[in-house]
CSV table of C-alpha atoms and ligand atoms in Angstrom, one decimal:
chain,number,residue,atom,x,y,z
A,1,MET,CA,-4.6,21.0,-5.8
A,2,THR,CA,-1.5,23.2,-5.8
A,3,GLY,CA,1.1,24.8,-3.5
A,4,THR,CA,2.4,23.3,-0.4
A,5,ALA,CA,0.6,21.5,2.4
A,6,PRO,CA,-2.0,23.5,4.2
A,7,ALA,CA,-0.6,25.6,7.0
A,8,GLU,CA,-2.6,23.7,9.5
A,9,SER,CA,-1.3,20.3,8.3
A,10,PRO,CA,0.8,18.8,11.1
A,11,ILE,CA,2.7,16.7,8.7
A,12,ARG,CA,6.4,17.4,8.2
A,13,LEU,CA,7.5,17.3,4.6
A,14,THR,CA,11.1,16.8,3.6
A,15,PRO,CA,12.7,19.5,1.4
A,16,ASP,CA,12.7,17.3,-1.7
A,17,VAL,CA,9.0,16.6,-1.3
A,18,ARG,CA,8.3,20.3,-0.8
A,19,ALA,CA,10.4,21.2,-3.8
A,20,ALA,CA,8.6,18.7,-6.0
A,21,LEU,CA,5.2,20.0,-5.0
A,22,ALA,CA,6.2,23.6,-5.6
A,23,ALA,CA,7.6,22.6,-9.1
A,24,ARG,CA,4.5,20.5,-9.9
A,25,ARG,CA,6.5,17.4,-10.2
A,26,PRO,CA,4.9,14.0,-9.3
A,27,VAL,CA,5.0,13.0,-5.6
A,28,VAL,CA,4.0,9.5,-4.6
A,29,ALA,CA,3.3,8.5,-1.0
A,30,LEU,CA,4.8,5.2,0.1
A,31,GLU,CA,3.9,3.2,3.2
A,32,THR,CA,6.6,2.0,5.7
A,33,SER,CA,4.8,-0.9,7.3
A,34,VAL,CA,5.8,-3.0,4.3
A,35,LEU,CA,9.4,-2.1,5.2
A,36,ALA,CA,9.3,-2.5,9.0
A,37,GLN,CA,6.8,-5.3,9.3
A,38,GLY,CA,6.1,-6.8,5.9
A,39,LEU,CA,9.4,-7.6,4.4
A,40,PRO,CA,12.5,-9.2,6.0
A,41,ILE,CA,15.9,-7.5,6.3
A,42,PRO,CA,17.8,-7.0,3.9
A,43,HIS,CA,15.0,-7.3,1.3
A,44,ASN,CA,13.2,-4.3,2.8
A,45,ARG,CA,16.1,-2.1,1.8
A,46,GLU,CA,15.9,-3.3,-1.8
A,47,ALA,CA,12.2,-2.6,-1.8
A,48,ALA,CA,12.7,0.9,-0.6
A,49,ARG,CA,15.4,1.5,-3.2
A,50,ARG,CA,13.4,0.1,-6.1
A,51,MET,CA,10.2,2.0,-5.1
A,52,LEU,CA,12.1,5.4,-4.8
A,53,GLY,CA,13.9,4.6,-8.0
A,54,ALA,CA,10.7,3.9,-9.9
A,55,VAL,CA,9.2,7.3,-9.0
A,56,ALA,CA,12.5,9.1,-9.7
A,57,ARG,CA,12.5,7.7,-13.2
A,58,HIS,CA,9.4,9.8,-13.9
A,59,ALA,CA,11.0,12.9,-12.5
A,60,GLY,CA,9.1,12.5,-9.3
A,61,VAL,CA,9.7,12.0,-5.6
A,62,GLY,CA,8.7,8.9,-3.6
A,63,ALA,CA,7.8,10.0,0.0
A,64,PHE,CA,7.7,7.4,2.7
A,65,THR,CA,5.2,8.1,5.4
A,66,ALA,CA,5.8,7.4,9.1
A,67,VAL,CA,5.8,8.8,12.6
A,68,VAL,CA,9.3,9.7,13.6
A,69,ASP,CA,9.9,10.4,17.3
A,70,GLY,CA,6.3,11.7,17.5
A,71,VAL,CA,6.4,13.7,14.3
A,72,PRO,CA,4.1,12.6,11.5
A,73,ALA,CA,6.2,12.7,8.3
A,74,LEU,CA,5.8,12.6,4.6
A,75,GLY,CA,9.3,11.9,3.3
A,76,LEU,CA,12.2,10.5,5.4
A,77,ASP,CA,15.8,11.5,5.3
A,78,ASP,CA,18.4,8.7,4.8
A,79,ALA,CA,19.2,8.3,8.5
A,80,GLU,CA,15.5,8.0,9.3
A,81,LEU,CA,14.9,5.5,6.6
A,82,GLU,CA,17.7,3.4,8.0
A,83,ARG,CA,15.9,3.3,11.4
A,84,PHE,CA,12.8,1.9,9.7
A,85,LEU,CA,14.8,-0.6,7.7
A,86,ALA,CA,16.5,-1.8,11.0
A,87,ARG,CA,13.0,-2.2,12.5
A,88,ASP,CA,14.2,-1.6,16.0
A,89,GLY,CA,11.4,-0.4,18.2
A,90,ILE,CA,9.3,0.5,15.2
A,91,THR,CA,5.7,-0.3,15.8
A,92,LYS,CA,3.0,-0.9,13.2
A,93,VAL,CA,0.8,2.2,12.9
A,94,SER,CA,-2.7,2.0,11.5
A,95,ALA,CA,-5.1,4.9,11.5
A,96,ARG,CA,-6.1,4.4,15.1
A,97,ASP,CA,-2.5,4.3,16.3
A,98,LEU,CA,-1.4,7.7,14.8
A,99,ALA,CA,-2.4,10.0,17.6
A,100,PRO,CA,-1.2,7.8,20.5
A,101,THR,CA,2.1,7.3,18.7
A,102,ILE,CA,2.5,11.0,18.2
A,103,ALA,CA,1.5,11.9,21.7
A,104,ALA,CA,4.0,9.3,23.2
A,105,ARG,CA,6.8,10.7,20.9
A,106,ARG,CA,7.4,7.3,19.5
A,107,SER,CA,8.2,6.0,16.0
A,108,GLY,CA,6.0,3.9,13.9
A,109,ALA,CA,5.6,2.5,10.4
A,110,THR,CA,2.4,3.4,8.7
A,111,THR,CA,0.1,0.8,7.1
A,112,VAL,CA,-2.2,1.7,4.1
A,113,ALA,CA,-4.7,3.0,6.6
A,114,GLY,CA,-2.1,5.0,8.5
A,115,THR,CA,-0.7,6.4,5.3
A,116,LEU,CA,-4.1,7.5,4.0
A,117,ALA,CA,-4.9,9.2,7.3
A,118,LEU,CA,-1.6,11.1,7.1
A,119,ILE,CA,-1.8,12.2,3.5
A,120,ALA,CA,-5.4,13.3,3.9
A,121,THR,CA,-4.0,16.5,5.5
A,122,THR,CA,-1.6,17.2,2.6
A,123,GLU,CA,-1.9,17.9,-1.1
A,124,VAL,CA,-0.4,14.5,-2.0
A,125,THR,CA,-3.1,12.3,-3.4
A,126,VAL,CA,-1.3,9.4,-5.1
A,127,PHE,CA,-0.1,6.5,-3.1
A,128,ALA,CA,1.6,3.2,-4.1
A,129,THR,CA,1.7,0.1,-2.1
A,130,GLY,CA,1.9,-3.7,-2.5
A,131,GLY,CA,-1.5,-4.9,-1.5
A,132,ILE,CA,-4.2,-3.5,0.6
A,133,GLY,CA,-5.6,-5.1,3.7
A,134,GLY,CA,-9.1,-6.4,3.6
A,135,VAL,CA,-11.5,-9.0,5.1
A,136,HIS,CA,-9.6,-11.9,6.6
A,137,ARG,CA,-10.7,-15.4,5.9
A,138,GLU,CA,-11.4,-16.9,9.3
A,139,GLY,CA,-13.2,-15.9,12.5
A,140,PRO,CA,-13.0,-14.2,14.9
A,141,PHE,CA,-14.0,-11.2,12.7
A,142,ASP,CA,-11.0,-9.3,11.3
A,143,GLU,CA,-11.3,-6.6,8.7
A,144,SER,CA,-8.4,-4.3,8.0
A,145,ALA,CA,-8.8,-0.6,8.8
A,146,ASP,CA,-7.4,-0.1,5.3
A,147,LEU,CA,-11.0,-0.5,4.0
A,148,PHE,CA,-12.4,2.2,6.2
A,149,GLU,CA,-9.7,4.7,5.3
A,150,LEU,CA,-10.1,3.9,1.6
A,151,ALA,CA,-13.8,4.7,2.0
A,152,THR,CA,-13.0,8.1,3.5
A,153,THR,CA,-9.9,9.4,1.9
A,154,PRO,CA,-10.0,10.8,-1.7
A,155,ALA,CA,-6.6,9.5,-2.8
A,156,VAL,CA,-5.5,7.4,-5.7
A,157,VAL,CA,-4.1,4.1,-4.4
A,158,VAL,CA,-2.1,1.8,-6.7
A,159,CYS,CA,-1.7,-1.8,-5.6
A,160,ALA,CA,-1.7,-5.4,-6.8
A,161,GLY,CA,-5.1,-6.1,-5.3
A,162,ALA,CA,-5.3,-7.5,-1.8
A,163,LYS,CA,-3.1,-10.2,-0.4
A,164,SER,CA,-4.1,-13.7,-1.1
A,165,ILE,CA,-4.0,-14.4,2.7
A,166,LEU,CA,-7.4,-12.6,2.7
A,167,ASP,CA,-11.0,-13.5,1.7
A,168,LEU,CA,-10.7,-11.7,-1.7
A,169,SER,CA,-14.3,-12.1,-2.7
A,170,ALA,CA,-15.5,-10.6,0.6
A,171,THR,CA,-12.9,-7.8,0.3
A,172,VAL,CA,-14.1,-6.9,-3.2
A,173,GLU,CA,-17.7,-6.9,-2.0
A,174,ARG,CA,-16.8,-4.6,0.9
A,175,LEU,CA,-15.1,-2.2,-1.6
A,176,GLU,CA,-18.3,-2.1,-3.6
A,177,THR,CA,-20.4,-1.4,-0.5
A,178,LEU,CA,-18.1,1.4,0.6
A,179,GLY,CA,-18.3,3.0,-2.9
A,180,VAL,CA,-14.7,2.7,-3.7
A,181,PRO,CA,-14.1,2.5,-7.5
A,182,VAL,CA,-11.7,-0.3,-8.3
A,183,VAL,CA,-10.0,0.3,-11.7
A,184,GLY,CA,-8.1,-2.6,-13.3
A,185,TYR,CA,-5.1,-1.3,-15.1
A,186,ARG,CA,-4.6,-3.8,-18.0
A,187,THR,CA,-6.5,-6.4,-16.1
A,188,ARG,CA,-10.1,-7.5,-16.0
A,189,GLU,CA,-9.8,-9.4,-12.8
A,190,PHE,CA,-9.0,-8.3,-9.2
A,191,PRO,CA,-5.4,-9.4,-8.9
A,192,ALA,CA,-4.4,-11.7,-6.0
A,193,PHE,CA,-1.1,-10.0,-5.2
A,194,PHE,CA,1.3,-12.9,-5.6
A,195,SER,CA,-0.7,-14.3,-8.4
A,196,ALA,CA,-2.3,-12.5,-11.4
A,197,THR,CA,-5.8,-13.8,-11.2
A,198,SER,CA,-8.4,-14.3,-8.5
A,199,GLY,CA,-11.4,-15.2,-10.7
A,200,LEU,CA,-13.1,-12.1,-9.4
A,201,PRO,CA,-14.2,-9.9,-12.4
A,202,LEU,CA,-13.8,-6.1,-12.2
A,203,SER,CA,-16.5,-3.7,-13.5
A,204,VAL,CA,-13.9,-1.4,-15.0
A,205,SER,CA,-10.6,-2.0,-16.8
A,206,VAL,CA,-8.4,0.5,-18.6
A,207,ASP,CA,-5.4,0.3,-20.8
A,208,ALA,CA,-3.9,3.8,-20.4
A,209,VAL,CA,-3.0,6.2,-17.6
A,210,GLY,CA,-5.0,8.9,-19.4
A,211,GLU,CA,-8.1,6.8,-18.7
A,212,VAL,CA,-7.3,6.6,-15.0
A,213,ARG,CA,-7.0,10.3,-15.0
A,214,GLU,CA,-10.4,10.8,-16.5
A,215,ILE,CA,-12.0,8.5,-13.9
A,216,VAL,CA,-10.2,10.3,-11.0
A,217,LYS,CA,-11.3,13.7,-12.4
A,218,ALA,CA,-14.9,12.6,-12.6
A,219,HIS,CA,-14.7,11.1,-9.1
A,220,ARG,CA,-13.3,14.4,-7.7
A,221,ALA,CA,-15.8,16.5,-9.7
A,222,LEU,CA,-18.6,14.7,-7.8
A,223,GLY,CA,-16.8,15.5,-4.5
A,224,ARG,CA,-16.6,11.8,-3.7
A,225,ARG,CA,-14.7,11.1,-0.5
A,226,GLN,CA,-13.6,7.6,-1.3
A,227,ALA,CA,-10.2,6.6,-2.8
A,228,VAL,CA,-9.9,5.4,-6.3
A,229,LEU,CA,-8.2,2.0,-6.1
A,230,VAL,CA,-6.1,1.2,-9.2
A,231,VAL,CA,-5.1,-2.4,-9.4
A,232,GLN,CA,-2.6,-4.2,-11.6
A,233,GLN,CA,-1.2,-7.7,-11.8
A,234,PRO,CA,2.2,-8.5,-10.5
A,235,PRO,CA,4.8,-8.4,-13.4
A,236,ASP,CA,4.3,-11.5,-15.6
A,237,GLU,CA,7.7,-13.0,-15.1
A,238,HIS,CA,7.3,-13.0,-11.3
A,239,ALA,CA,3.6,-13.9,-10.8
A,240,LEU,CA,3.2,-17.1,-8.9
A,241,PRO,CA,0.7,-19.9,-9.7
A,242,ALA,CA,-2.5,-19.4,-7.7
A,243,ALA,CA,-2.4,-23.1,-6.5
A,244,LEU,CA,1.1,-22.6,-5.0
A,245,ILE,CA,-0.1,-19.6,-3.0
A,246,ASP,CA,-3.4,-21.2,-2.0
A,247,ASP,CA,-1.6,-24.1,-0.5
A,248,ALA,CA,0.9,-21.9,1.3
A,249,VAL,CA,-1.8,-19.7,2.7
A,250,ALA,CA,-3.8,-22.7,3.9
A,251,ARG,CA,-0.9,-23.9,5.8
A,252,ALA,CA,0.0,-20.4,7.1
A,253,LEU,CA,-3.6,-20.0,8.4
A,254,LEU,CA,-3.4,-23.3,10.3
A,255,GLU,CA,-0.1,-22.2,11.8
A,256,ALA,CA,-1.5,-18.8,12.8
A,257,ARG,CA,-4.5,-20.5,14.5
A,258,ASP,CA,-2.2,-23.0,16.3
A,259,ARG,CA,-0.1,-20.2,17.7
A,260,GLY,CA,-3.0,-18.0,18.6
A,261,VAL,CA,-1.7,-15.1,16.4
A,262,ARG,CA,-4.2,-12.1,16.8
A,263,GLY,CA,-4.8,-8.5,15.8
A,264,PRO,CA,-2.1,-6.5,14.0
A,265,ALA,CA,0.3,-9.4,14.2
A,266,VAL,CA,-1.9,-11.5,11.8
A,267,THR,CA,-0.8,-9.9,8.5
A,268,PRO,CA,3.0,-9.9,9.1
A,269,PHE,CA,2.8,-13.5,10.4
A,270,LEU,CA,0.9,-14.8,7.4
A,271,LEU,CA,3.2,-13.0,4.9
A,272,ALA,CA,6.3,-14.5,6.6
A,273,ALA,CA,4.7,-18.0,6.6
A,274,VAL,CA,3.9,-17.7,2.9
A,275,GLU,CA,7.5,-16.6,2.2
A,276,ARG,CA,8.8,-19.7,4.0
A,277,ALA,CA,6.3,-22.0,2.2
A,278,THR,CA,7.2,-20.7,-1.2
A,279,GLY,CA,11.0,-20.9,-0.6
A,280,GLY,CA,11.3,-17.2,-0.9
A,281,ARG,CA,9.7,-16.9,-4.3
A,282,SER,CA,6.9,-14.8,-2.9
A,283,LEU,CA,9.6,-12.3,-1.8
A,284,THR,CA,10.9,-11.8,-5.4
A,285,THR,CA,7.3,-11.3,-6.5
A,286,ASN,CA,6.6,-8.8,-3.7
A,287,LEU,CA,9.7,-6.7,-4.6
A,288,ALA,CA,8.8,-6.7,-8.3
A,289,LEU,CA,5.2,-5.6,-7.8
A,290,LEU,CA,6.1,-2.9,-5.3
A,291,GLU,CA,8.4,-1.4,-7.9
A,292,ALA,CA,5.8,-1.8,-10.7
A,293,ASN,CA,3.1,-0.1,-8.5
A,294,ALA,CA,5.4,2.8,-7.7
A,295,ASP,CA,6.1,3.2,-11.4
A,296,LEU,CA,2.4,3.2,-12.3
A,297,ALA,CA,1.6,5.6,-9.5
A,298,ALA,CA,4.3,8.0,-10.7
A,299,ARG,CA,2.8,8.0,-14.1
A,300,ILE,CA,-0.7,8.6,-12.7
A,301,ALA,CA,0.6,11.4,-10.5
A,302,ALA,CA,2.2,13.0,-13.5
A,303,ALA,CA,-1.0,12.7,-15.6
A,304,LEU,CA,-3.0,14.3,-12.8
A,305,LEU,CA,-0.7,17.3,-12.9
A,306,THR,CA,-1.6,18.0,-16.6
B,1,LIG,N1,1.1,-6.0,1.9
B,1,LIG,C1,2.3,-6.5,2.0
B,1,LIG,N2,3.0,-6.4,3.1
B,1,LIG,C2,2.6,-5.7,4.2
B,1,LIG,C3,1.3,-5.1,4.1
B,1,LIG,C4,0.6,-5.3,3.0
B,1,LIG,O1,2.8,-7.2,1.1
B,1,LIG,O2,3.2,-5.6,5.2
B,1,LIG,C5,0.7,-4.3,5.3
B,1,LIG,C6,0.2,-3.0,4.7
B,1,LIG,O3,0.8,-1.9,5.4
B,1,LIG,C7,-1.3,-3.1,5.0
B,1,LIG,C8,-1.3,-3.8,6.3
B,1,LIG,O4,-1.9,-1.8,5.1
B,1,LIG,O5,-0.3,-4.9,6.0
B,1,LIG,C9,-2.6,-4.4,6.6
B,1,LIG,O6,-2.6,-4.9,7.9
B,1,LIG,P1,-3.9,-5.3,8.7
B,1,LIG,O7,-4.4,-6.5,8.0
B,1,LIG,O8,-3.5,-5.6,10.1
B,1,LIG,O9,-4.8,-4.1,8.6
B,2,LIG,MN1,-6.7,-6.7,11.5
């Protein structure tokens, strides 16, 4: 796809995003829920800086998605980004929340689902995040809207698998059912976000960005409407032992149940509880993998332009 966003797209693009698209330089969409709900202050600022920096190193532009005072946006200016980092009055916006947030002229930070729904109307197709949402472990039934949007948006999503707070096996099964290709980049297992391995084998694993490109091209040639999910392990030096995370998650789940945490509050609550339980080590891992995913996404976006 070439040119600027379709005339009918309601999404506001920042001048740097517009210029990058016009010059056929890589543009990578980035979600803001990880900044406004997922990571604590001041680490969310470091995450934003490192993700934008990783894309810039490949001559590309990282574009945070959000709803800003009722305007759906791809790319934020500095003052806007500050508001999302400060988190004040910023709600979590999944796909279902987009229209109501826009209509009420409010501001919200987009999840993976919200981001996919926004970029679907633009020509930006590559998106980097930390981990996707998925099937939660315990009842009552909770499955992230991320899975539905991944099933219906032909983007390339780069992540470190799904968070270990989830039922990873059920999440991988759902991705299969929904027809979402899951491509391991230098890994043969579905990564478990904070830890490198989950014990869940992948059906396809590649070693080079060019191979991702071939898969994406074949997928698009078929007119498939699903995303291609590219997964990589968290960087070696920061990956945490699976046992440490399992233990932290088990305790976090009990705490969530005790406190009756429900709905959109579940994921942020569990992430914060894991952070406490690992003495902040999960935070270091989270920042490192966000940067690594933005870097890989920029390289994929560049390859797709060739
Ligand atoms: N991964 C993180 N931190 C986060 C999220 C994922 O490390 O904050 C967010 C993403 O925005 C993801 C969302 O789309 O959590 C999933 O939330 P839910 O389970 O409510 O759909
Ligand atoms: Mn949910």
